[in-house]
Amino acid sequence: MKLIAIEEHFLTKEVRDEWQKNADKDAPTHKLHFGEIEDRLENIGNSRLQLMDETGIDVQVLSLTSPSLHNLGRESIDLAIQTNDYVVEIIKKTPDRFQGFAALPMSAPKEAAKELERSVKNLGLKGAMLCGRTGVKNLDHKDFWELFECAEALGVPLFIHPQIPQKAVRDIYYSGFDELTNLAFSTFGLGWHYEAGIQFVRLVLAKVFDHFPNLQIILGHWGEVILFYTERLASLNSAAKLDRPFIDYVRQNLYVTASGMFSHAYLQRSVGIVGTDRILFSADYPYQYRPGRDARNFLEATELSKEDREKFAFANWERLNNAIKGE
């Protein structure tokens, strides 16, 4: 059975250098990119293909790792073009093994919409990977609505990936321990997941999906906390005077993916809420790479029917791709 992993990361030297020069000096995410992780992020060649074979993944959908270009200024416009052109050249070399999401210059929202259109229509990319807010602007800010309109018109999904909370938030909620613990707590330990999940909630509350009803969002890590609080989030129905129940937005505008969290309990919870048509496979390479045929073993051990296992492994993703209007 074909296995497509949709949240698989890379990093270029140019982006890394730009982070170090111009990004928020108070955001220490770069400390997560070192040694073997950094080597694997920057290598999209034979060594990556060998590890894909080893873990049982046939296709990776490549995306620029967090925080992408979100915290850069207008210089990110040219860098987005350069990055997307680069990843497409990689895809062309091995088109049966790689696909890609676009990186967008979110500090320049109008240019971000233009780059999404170029990336889909001219380059054949499958949507875009966003990293939540840009500076202090959350994704529901009106500046980004042109991007949502563009994504809906093109029929491509937008993946909301976590990024580290702002320093003021980290200082209040995620500090008081040693440096490594603080960093882990504010990122992969917990902070990342609230950051990304809250962005989806804000899109609902801002009625983005009422204006763009066919816009599709992907959240990693089995829904970035959202699926585990759907009952409580239902209380927003009346408070925010939502046009539809909150759960309807979850079931009609959201796809969720594993992000290397190979938990059968989380899979069952996700299926129970969004159904088998809205689950996608991902391994979160290289961060969650584990040897021993890990990805394939998880797929084969699920209690899903053969049809539903195919949906999870590749068919749902391919159905999303078939809706793309720009290619």
Coordinates of C-alpha atoms in Angstrom, one line a residue:
M1 CA 0.0 0.0 0.0
K2 CA 1.3 3.4 -1.0
L3 CA 2.3 5.6 2.0
I4 CA 2.4 9.4 1.6
A5 CA 3.7 11.5 4.5
I6 CA 2.6 15.1 4.2
E7 CA 4.6 17.0 6.9
E8 CA 8.2 16.3 6.1
H9 CA 10.6 19.2 6.5
F10 CA 13.7 20.7 4.9
L11 CA 15.9 23.7 5.5
T12 CA 18.1 25.7 3.2
K13 CA 21.4 27.4 4.1
E14 CA 19.9 30.7 2.8
V15 CA 16.9 30.5 5.1
R16 CA 19.0 29.5 8.1
D17 CA 21.4 32.4 7.5
E18 CA 18.5 34.8 7.2
W19 CA 17.0 33.6 10.5
Q20 CA 20.3 34.3 12.2
K21 CA 20.6 37.7 10.7
N22 CA 17.1 39.2 10.8
A23 CA 14.7 37.0 12.7
D24 CA 13.4 37.6 16.2
K25 CA 16.5 37.3 18.4
D26 CA 14.2 36.4 21.4
A27 CA 12.9 33.2 19.6
P28 CA 15.5 30.4 20.2
T29 CA 14.0 27.9 17.8
H30 CA 17.2 27.7 15.9
K31 CA 18.6 25.8 18.9
L32 CA 16.4 22.9 17.8
H33 CA 18.3 22.7 14.5
F34 CA 21.7 21.2 15.1
G35 CA 23.8 18.1 14.5
E36 CA 22.0 15.2 12.8
I37 CA 18.7 17.0 12.7
E38 CA 20.2 19.9 10.8
D39 CA 22.1 17.5 8.4
R40 CA 18.8 15.7 7.7
L41 CA 16.9 18.9 7.1
E42 CA 19.4 20.2 4.6
N43 CA 19.8 16.9 2.7
I44 CA 17.0 16.1 0.2
G45 CA 19.1 13.5 -1.6
N46 CA 20.0 9.8 -1.4
S47 CA 20.4 9.7 2.4
R48 CA 16.8 11.0 2.8
L49 CA 15.5 8.5 0.3
Q50 CA 17.3 5.7 2.1
L51 CA 15.6 6.7 5.4
M52 CA 12.3 6.9 3.7
D53 CA 12.7 3.4 2.4
E54 CA 13.8 2.2 5.8
T55 CA 10.7 3.6 7.6
G56 CA 8.4 2.5 4.8
I57 CA 7.4 5.9 3.3
D58 CA 6.9 6.1 -0.5
V59 CA 6.4 9.9 -0.9
Q60 CA 7.3 12.9 1.2
V61 CA 5.5 16.2 0.9
L62 CA 8.3 18.7 1.6
S63 CA 7.8 21.9 3.6
L64 CA 10.2 24.5 4.9
T65 CA 10.6 23.9 8.6
S66 CA 9.3 26.2 11.4
P67 CA 9.2 29.2 11.7
S68 CA 9.6 29.3 7.9
L69 CA 9.6 32.9 6.7
H70 CA 7.1 34.3 9.1
N71 CA 9.4 36.4 11.2
L72 CA 11.4 37.9 8.4
G73 CA 10.6 41.3 6.7
R74 CA 10.0 42.1 3.1
E75 CA 13.3 40.4 2.2
S76 CA 11.3 37.2 2.6
I77 CA 9.5 37.9 -0.7
D78 CA 12.6 37.0 -2.8
L79 CA 13.6 34.2 -0.3
A80 CA 10.2 32.6 -0.8
I81 CA 10.6 32.6 -4.5
Q82 CA 14.1 31.2 -4.2
T83 CA 13.0 28.5 -1.7
N84 CA 10.0 27.3 -3.8
D85 CA 12.0 27.2 -7.0
Y86 CA 14.6 25.2 -5.1
V87 CA 12.2 22.6 -3.8
V88 CA 10.6 22.2 -7.2
E89 CA 14.0 21.4 -8.7
I90 CA 14.4 18.7 -6.1
I91 CA 10.9 17.3 -6.9
K92 CA 11.7 17.2 -10.6
K93 CA 14.6 14.9 -10.0
T94 CA 12.5 12.3 -8.2
P95 CA 8.8 13.1 -8.9
D96 CA 7.6 9.7 -7.7
R97 CA 9.1 10.3 -4.2
F98 CA 8.6 14.0 -3.5
Q99 CA 5.9 16.6 -3.6
G100 CA 5.8 20.0 -1.9
F101 CA 4.1 22.8 0.0
A102 CA 5.0 26.4 -0.8
A103 CA 6.7 28.7 1.7
L104 CA 5.1 32.2 1.7
P105 CA 6.4 35.7 2.7
M106 CA 3.7 36.2 5.3
S107 CA 5.2 39.6 6.3
A108 CA 3.9 40.8 2.9
P109 CA 0.4 39.4 2.7
K110 CA -0.4 40.5 -0.9
E111 CA 2.9 39.0 -2.1
A112 CA 2.1 35.9 -0.2
A113 CA -1.1 35.4 -2.1
K114 CA 0.8 36.0 -5.4
E115 CA 3.5 33.5 -4.5
L116 CA 0.9 30.9 -3.6
E117 CA -0.7 31.4 -7.0
R118 CA 2.6 31.1 -8.7
S119 CA 3.7 28.1 -6.7
V120 CA 0.5 26.2 -7.5
K121 CA -0.1 27.3 -11.1
N122 CA 3.5 27.4 -12.3
L123 CA 5.4 25.1 -10.0
G124 CA 2.8 22.4 -9.2
L125 CA 3.1 22.7 -5.4
K126 CA 0.2 21.3 -3.4
G127 CA -0.7 24.2 -1.1
A128 CA 1.3 26.1 1.5
M129 CA 2.7 25.5 4.9
L130 CA 2.0 28.4 7.3
C131 CA 3.4 28.8 10.8
G132 CA 0.5 30.5 12.5
R133 CA 0.8 34.2 13.4
T134 CA 3.2 36.7 11.8
G135 CA 4.7 38.8 14.5
V136 CA 1.7 40.0 16.5
K137 CA -0.8 39.4 13.7
N138 CA -2.8 36.2 14.1
L139 CA -3.9 34.4 11.0
D140 CA -7.5 35.7 11.2
H141 CA -6.2 39.3 10.6
K142 CA -7.9 40.9 7.6
D143 CA -4.5 41.3 5.9
F144 CA -4.4 37.6 5.3
W145 CA -7.9 37.2 3.8
E146 CA -6.6 37.7 0.3
L147 CA -4.5 34.7 0.8
F148 CA -7.5 32.6 2.0
E149 CA -9.4 33.8 -1.0
C150 CA -6.6 32.7 -3.2
A151 CA -6.2 29.3 -1.6
E152 CA -10.0 28.6 -1.9
A153 CA -10.0 29.7 -5.5
L154 CA -7.0 27.4 -6.3
G155 CA -8.5 24.5 -4.3
V156 CA -5.4 24.0 -2.2
P157 CA -5.1 23.4 1.5
L158 CA -3.2 25.5 4.0
F159 CA -1.2 23.6 6.6
I160 CA -1.0 25.5 9.9
H161 CA 2.2 24.4 11.6
P162 CA 3.3 25.4 15.1
Q163 CA 5.9 28.0 15.9
I164 CA 7.3 29.1 19.3
P165 CA 5.0 31.4 21.4
Q166 CA 6.1 35.0 21.7
K167 CA 8.6 35.8 24.4
A168 CA 6.0 37.5 26.7
V169 CA 3.9 34.4 26.6
R170 CA 6.9 32.1 27.2
D171 CA 8.1 34.2 30.2
I172 CA 4.7 33.9 31.9
Y173 CA 3.8 30.3 31.1
Y174 CA 6.9 28.4 30.0
S175 CA 9.8 29.7 32.1
G176 CA 11.2 29.0 35.5
F177 CA 13.2 25.9 34.7
D178 CA 16.6 25.4 33.0
E179 CA 17.1 26.7 29.5
L180 CA 16.5 23.4 27.7
T181 CA 13.4 22.6 29.7
N182 CA 12.0 26.0 29.1
L183 CA 12.6 25.6 25.3
A184 CA 11.1 22.1 25.2
F185 CA 8.0 23.1 27.3
S186 CA 7.3 26.1 25.0
T187 CA 7.8 24.2 21.8
F188 CA 7.3 20.4 21.3
G189 CA 6.4 19.7 24.9
L190 CA 3.2 21.8 24.8
G191 CA 3.5 25.4 23.7
W192 CA 3.7 24.7 19.9
H193 CA 0.4 22.8 20.0
Y194 CA -1.7 25.5 21.7
E195 CA -0.1 28.1 19.3
A196 CA -1.3 26.2 16.2
G197 CA -4.6 25.1 17.6
I198 CA -5.6 28.6 18.7
Q199 CA -5.0 29.9 15.1
F200 CA -7.7 27.5 13.8
V201 CA -10.1 28.6 16.6
R202 CA -9.5 32.2 15.7
L203 CA -10.3 31.5 12.0
V204 CA -13.6 30.0 13.1
L205 CA -14.4 32.9 15.5
A206 CA -13.5 35.5 12.8
K207 CA -15.9 33.8 10.5
V208 CA -13.2 33.1 7.9
F209 CA -14.9 29.9 6.9
D210 CA -18.2 31.6 6.4
H211 CA -16.6 33.9 3.9
F212 CA -14.5 31.1 2.3
P213 CA -16.6 28.0 2.9
N214 CA -14.4 25.7 0.8
L215 CA -11.1 26.7 2.4
Q216 CA -9.4 23.7 3.8
I217 CA -6.9 23.8 6.7
I218 CA -4.6 21.0 7.9
L219 CA -3.5 20.7 11.5
G220 CA -0.7 18.3 12.6
H221 CA -0.3 16.4 15.9
W222 CA -3.9 15.0 15.6
G223 CA -5.5 18.5 15.5
E224 CA -3.2 20.5 17.8
V225 CA -5.3 20.0 20.9
I226 CA -8.6 21.1 19.1
L227 CA -10.0 17.6 18.8
F228 CA -9.5 16.9 22.5
Y229 CA -11.6 20.0 23.4
T230 CA -14.4 19.9 20.9
E231 CA -17.0 19.6 23.6
R232 CA -15.8 22.7 25.4
L233 CA -15.3 24.6 22.2
A234 CA -19.0 24.1 21.5
S235 CA -19.6 26.7 24.2
L236 CA -18.4 29.3 21.6
N237 CA -21.4 28.6 19.4
S238 CA -23.7 31.1 21.2
A239 CA -21.0 33.3 22.7
A240 CA -19.5 34.1 19.3
K241 CA -22.9 33.8 17.5
L242 CA -21.4 31.3 15.0
D243 CA -23.3 30.7 11.8
R244 CA -22.8 27.0 12.3
P245 CA -21.9 24.8 15.3
F246 CA -18.1 24.8 16.0
I247 CA -18.0 21.1 15.3
D248 CA -19.3 21.7 11.8
Y249 CA -16.2 23.8 10.9
V250 CA -14.0 21.0 12.3
R251 CA -15.7 18.4 10.1
Q252 CA -16.0 20.6 7.0
N253 CA -12.9 22.7 6.9
L254 CA -10.2 20.8 8.8
Y255 CA -8.0 17.8 8.0
V256 CA -5.8 16.3 10.8
T257 CA -2.5 14.5 10.5
A258 CA -0.3 12.4 12.7
S259 CA 3.0 14.3 12.6
G260 CA 4.9 11.2 13.7
M261 CA 2.7 10.8 16.9
F262 CA 1.9 7.2 16.1
S263 CA -0.8 6.7 18.7
H264 CA -3.7 4.4 18.1
A265 CA -5.7 6.1 20.8
Y266 CA -5.3 9.5 19.1
L267 CA -6.1 8.0 15.7
Q268 CA -9.3 6.5 17.1
R269 CA -10.2 9.8 18.7
S270 CA -9.7 11.6 15.4
V271 CA -11.7 9.2 13.4
G272 CA -14.5 9.5 15.9
I273 CA -14.7 13.2 15.5
V274 CA -13.7 14.0 11.8
G275 CA -14.2 10.6 10.3
T276 CA -11.9 8.6 8.1
D277 CA -12.2 11.0 5.1
R278 CA -10.3 13.8 7.0
I279 CA -7.2 12.0 8.4
L280 CA -3.8 12.2 6.7
F281 CA -0.5 10.4 7.3
S282 CA 2.7 12.2 8.3
A283 CA 5.9 11.4 10.0
D284 CA 7.3 14.9 10.8
Y285 CA 10.7 14.1 9.4
P286 CA 13.4 14.5 10.6
Y287 CA 12.2 15.4 14.1
Q288 CA 10.2 12.2 14.7
Y289 CA 12.2 9.8 12.6
R290 CA 12.6 6.5 14.3
P291 CA 14.3 3.4 12.8
G292 CA 12.8 0.0 12.5
R293 CA 10.1 0.5 9.8
D294 CA 8.3 2.7 12.3
A295 CA 5.9 4.5 9.9
R296 CA 4.8 1.4 8.0
N297 CA 4.4 -0.6 11.2
F298 CA 2.0 2.0 12.6
L299 CA -0.1 2.0 9.5
E300 CA -0.3 -1.8 9.3
A301 CA -1.2 -2.1 13.0
T302 CA -4.2 0.2 12.8
E303 CA -7.6 -1.3 13.3
L304 CA -9.0 0.5 10.2
S305 CA -10.6 -1.4 7.4
K306 CA -8.6 -1.8 4.2
E307 CA -10.5 1.0 2.6
D308 CA -10.1 3.4 5.5
R309 CA -6.4 2.5 5.8
E310 CA -6.0 3.5 2.2
K311 CA -7.7 6.8 2.9
F312 CA -5.3 7.5 5.7
A313 CA -2.2 6.3 3.8
F314 CA -2.7 8.1 0.5
A315 CA -6.3 8.4 -0.8
N316 CA -7.4 11.4 1.2
W317 CA -4.3 13.3 0.2
E318 CA -4.8 12.4 -3.4
R319 CA -8.4 13.5 -3.3
L320 CA -7.3 16.8 -1.9
N321 CA -4.8 17.1 -4.8
N322 CA -7.6 16.3 -7.3
A323 CA -9.5 19.4 -6.2
I324 CA -6.6 21.7 -7.2
K325 CA -7.8 24.1 -9.9
G326 CA -4.5 25.9 -10.7
E327 CA -2.2 23.2 -12.1

